[in-house]
Coordinates of C-alpha atoms in Angstrom, one line a residue:
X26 CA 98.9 119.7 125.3
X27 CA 96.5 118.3 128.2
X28 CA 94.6 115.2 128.9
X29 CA 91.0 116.3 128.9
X30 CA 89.3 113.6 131.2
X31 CA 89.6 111.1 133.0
X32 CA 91.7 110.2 136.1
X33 CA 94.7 112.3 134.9
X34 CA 92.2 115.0 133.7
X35 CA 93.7 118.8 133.2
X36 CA 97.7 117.4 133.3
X37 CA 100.1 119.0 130.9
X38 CA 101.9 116.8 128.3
X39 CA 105.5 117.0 127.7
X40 CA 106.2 116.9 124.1
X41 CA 110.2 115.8 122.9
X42 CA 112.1 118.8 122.5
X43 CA 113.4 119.4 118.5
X44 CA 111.6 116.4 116.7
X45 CA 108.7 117.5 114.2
X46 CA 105.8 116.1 116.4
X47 CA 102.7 116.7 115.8
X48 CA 100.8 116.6 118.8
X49 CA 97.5 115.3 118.0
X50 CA 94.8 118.3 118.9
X51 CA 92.2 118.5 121.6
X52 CA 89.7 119.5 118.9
X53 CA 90.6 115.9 117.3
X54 CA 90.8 114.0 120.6
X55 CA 87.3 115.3 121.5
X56 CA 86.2 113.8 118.0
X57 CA 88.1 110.6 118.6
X58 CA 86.3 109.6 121.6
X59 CA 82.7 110.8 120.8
X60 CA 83.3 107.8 117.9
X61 CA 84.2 105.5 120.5
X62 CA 83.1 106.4 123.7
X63 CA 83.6 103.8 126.0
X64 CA 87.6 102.5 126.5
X65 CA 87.5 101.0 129.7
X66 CA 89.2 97.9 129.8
X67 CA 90.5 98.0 126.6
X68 CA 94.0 96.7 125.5
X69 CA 95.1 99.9 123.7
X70 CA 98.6 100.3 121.1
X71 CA 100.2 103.4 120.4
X72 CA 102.3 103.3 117.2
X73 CA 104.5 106.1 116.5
X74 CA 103.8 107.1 120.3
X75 CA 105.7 111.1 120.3
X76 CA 105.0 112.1 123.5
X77 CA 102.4 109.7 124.4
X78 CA 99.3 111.7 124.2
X79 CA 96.8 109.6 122.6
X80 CA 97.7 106.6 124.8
X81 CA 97.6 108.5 128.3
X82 CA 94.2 109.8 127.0
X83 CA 93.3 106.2 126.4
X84 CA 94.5 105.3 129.9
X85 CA 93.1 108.3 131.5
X86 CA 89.2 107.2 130.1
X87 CA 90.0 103.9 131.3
X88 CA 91.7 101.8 129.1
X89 CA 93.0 98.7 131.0
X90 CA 96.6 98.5 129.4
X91 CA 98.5 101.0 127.1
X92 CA 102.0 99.9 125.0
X93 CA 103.7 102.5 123.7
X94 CA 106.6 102.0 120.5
X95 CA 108.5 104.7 119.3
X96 CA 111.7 104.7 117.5
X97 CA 113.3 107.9 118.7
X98 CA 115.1 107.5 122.6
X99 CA 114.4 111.4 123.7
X100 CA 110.4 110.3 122.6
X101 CA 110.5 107.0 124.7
X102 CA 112.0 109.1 127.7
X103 CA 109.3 112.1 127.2
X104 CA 106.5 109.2 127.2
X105 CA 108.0 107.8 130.6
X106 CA 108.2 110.9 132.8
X107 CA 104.4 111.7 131.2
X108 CA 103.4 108.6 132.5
X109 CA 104.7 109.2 135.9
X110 CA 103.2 112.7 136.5
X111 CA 100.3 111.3 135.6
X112 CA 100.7 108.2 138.0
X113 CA 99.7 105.8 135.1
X114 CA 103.0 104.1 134.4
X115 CA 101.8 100.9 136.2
X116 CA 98.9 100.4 132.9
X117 CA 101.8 101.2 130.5
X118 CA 104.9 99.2 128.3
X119 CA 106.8 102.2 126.5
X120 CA 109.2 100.4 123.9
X121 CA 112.1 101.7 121.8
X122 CA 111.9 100.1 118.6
X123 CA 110.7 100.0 115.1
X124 CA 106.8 99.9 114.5
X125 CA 107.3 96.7 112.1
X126 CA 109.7 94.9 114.4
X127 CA 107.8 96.0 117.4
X128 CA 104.5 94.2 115.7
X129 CA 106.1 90.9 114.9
X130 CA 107.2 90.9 118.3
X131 CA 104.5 91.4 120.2
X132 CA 102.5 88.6 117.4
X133 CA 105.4 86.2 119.5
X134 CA 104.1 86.8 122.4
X135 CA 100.5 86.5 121.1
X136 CA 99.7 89.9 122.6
X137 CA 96.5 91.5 120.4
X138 CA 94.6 94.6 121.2
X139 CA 91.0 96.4 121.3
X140 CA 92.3 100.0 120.1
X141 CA 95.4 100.6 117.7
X142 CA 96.0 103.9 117.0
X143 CA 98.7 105.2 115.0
X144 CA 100.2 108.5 114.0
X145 CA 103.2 108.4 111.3
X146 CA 104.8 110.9 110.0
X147 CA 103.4 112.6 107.1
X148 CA 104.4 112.0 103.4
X149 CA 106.1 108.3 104.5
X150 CA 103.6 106.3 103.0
X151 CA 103.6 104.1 106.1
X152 CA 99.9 104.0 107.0
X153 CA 99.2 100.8 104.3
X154 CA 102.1 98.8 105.1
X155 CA 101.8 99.4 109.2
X156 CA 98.1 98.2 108.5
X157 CA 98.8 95.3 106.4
X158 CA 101.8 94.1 108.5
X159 CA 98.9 94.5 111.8
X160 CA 96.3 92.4 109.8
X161 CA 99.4 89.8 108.7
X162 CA 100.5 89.5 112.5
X163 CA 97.7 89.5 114.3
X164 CA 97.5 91.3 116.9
X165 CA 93.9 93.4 116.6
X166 CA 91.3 91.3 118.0
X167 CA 88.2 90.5 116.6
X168 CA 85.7 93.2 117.4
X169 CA 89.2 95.5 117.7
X170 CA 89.5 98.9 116.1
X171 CA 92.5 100.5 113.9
X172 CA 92.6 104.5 114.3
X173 CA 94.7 106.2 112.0
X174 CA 96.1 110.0 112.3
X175 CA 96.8 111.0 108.8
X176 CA 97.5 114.1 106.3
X177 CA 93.6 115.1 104.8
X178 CA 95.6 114.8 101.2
X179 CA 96.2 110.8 102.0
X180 CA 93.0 109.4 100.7
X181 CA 93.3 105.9 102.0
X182 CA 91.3 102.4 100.5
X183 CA 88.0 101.4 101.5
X184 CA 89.8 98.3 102.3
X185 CA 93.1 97.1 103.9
X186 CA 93.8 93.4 103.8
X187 CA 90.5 92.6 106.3
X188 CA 90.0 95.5 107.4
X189 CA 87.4 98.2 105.8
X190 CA 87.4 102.1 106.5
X191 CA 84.3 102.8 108.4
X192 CA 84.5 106.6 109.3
X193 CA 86.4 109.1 108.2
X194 CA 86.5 112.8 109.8
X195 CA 88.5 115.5 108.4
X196 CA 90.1 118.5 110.0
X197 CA 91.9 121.1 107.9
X198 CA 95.0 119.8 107.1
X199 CA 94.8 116.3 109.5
X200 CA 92.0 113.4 109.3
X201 CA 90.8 110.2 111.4
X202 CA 90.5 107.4 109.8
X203 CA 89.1 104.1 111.3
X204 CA 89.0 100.1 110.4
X205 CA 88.2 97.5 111.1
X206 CA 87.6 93.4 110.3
X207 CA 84.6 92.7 107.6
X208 CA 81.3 92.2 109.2
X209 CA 80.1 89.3 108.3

């Protein structure tokens, strides 16, 4: 795993040791950000972070801020010392913590973002709820994006709460989804 541009350009990525991570590919990276080109000073949230991948990418392309939340402690710890070798600690918050409890916290503190990406595990049926619990809280802004990692056999709605599916790209066996509010 390696970030493919940027400031941290060509800079291996650690990914937890024994947890069934699924490092998201450079094939599907590239993909991502020929959708949405342009990061730079975006507010950028990683849910179900890993190793941290997807948001060092983010920061590496120019993404003002990253926060990172991951439940697991040996994930959180990998996502630091990425951050580090990378020198882009000082644009990140990693978090320990629950995806839902994270969200409600950071709707306290009135924190929204640009980008949300998230990654859960497969066959957890967490995609609609983490969506619907992001539209409850409030916490993508108005022009802001959702950009879900999922299994190719989830066939998600046209429409979450707000939000409505705008592109979809398959890959084998993984998929992009993305979302976001109702035009109009």
């Amino acid at each position: 795993m390696r970030i493919i541009t940027g400031s941290a350009k060509g800079h291996r990525i650690k990914a937890p040791k024994g947890l069934k991570t699924r490092p998201t590919t450079d094939r599907i990276k590239e993909s991502l950000f020929n959708i949405i080109p342009d990061v730079s000073n975006q507010r950028v949230l990683d849910l179900f972070s890993g190793s941290g991948n997807i948001g060092i990418e983010f920061l590496s392309r120019g993404a003002e801020q990253c926060y990172f939340i991951d439940n697991n402690a040996s994930s959180v710890k990998i996502i630091k010392e990425n951050l580090k070798k990378t020198d882009l600690i000082k644009k990140a918050n990693v978090y320990k913590n629950t995806v839902d409890r994270a969200i409600k916290i950071l709707s306290k503190k009135r924190v929204d973002f640009d980008i949300i990406f998230l990654d859960p595990p497969y066959n957890k049926n967490l995609v609609k709820p983490t969506i619907e619990e992001i539209s409850k809280n409030n916490i993508l802004s108005k022009e802001g994006y959702i950009i879900i990692e999922h299994e190719s056999s989830l066939n998600l709605p046209e429409r979450i709460s707000e939000l409505v599916n705008f592109d979809t790209r398959k890959y084998n066996d993984t998929s992009i989804s993305f979302y976001r509010r109702e035009e109009g």
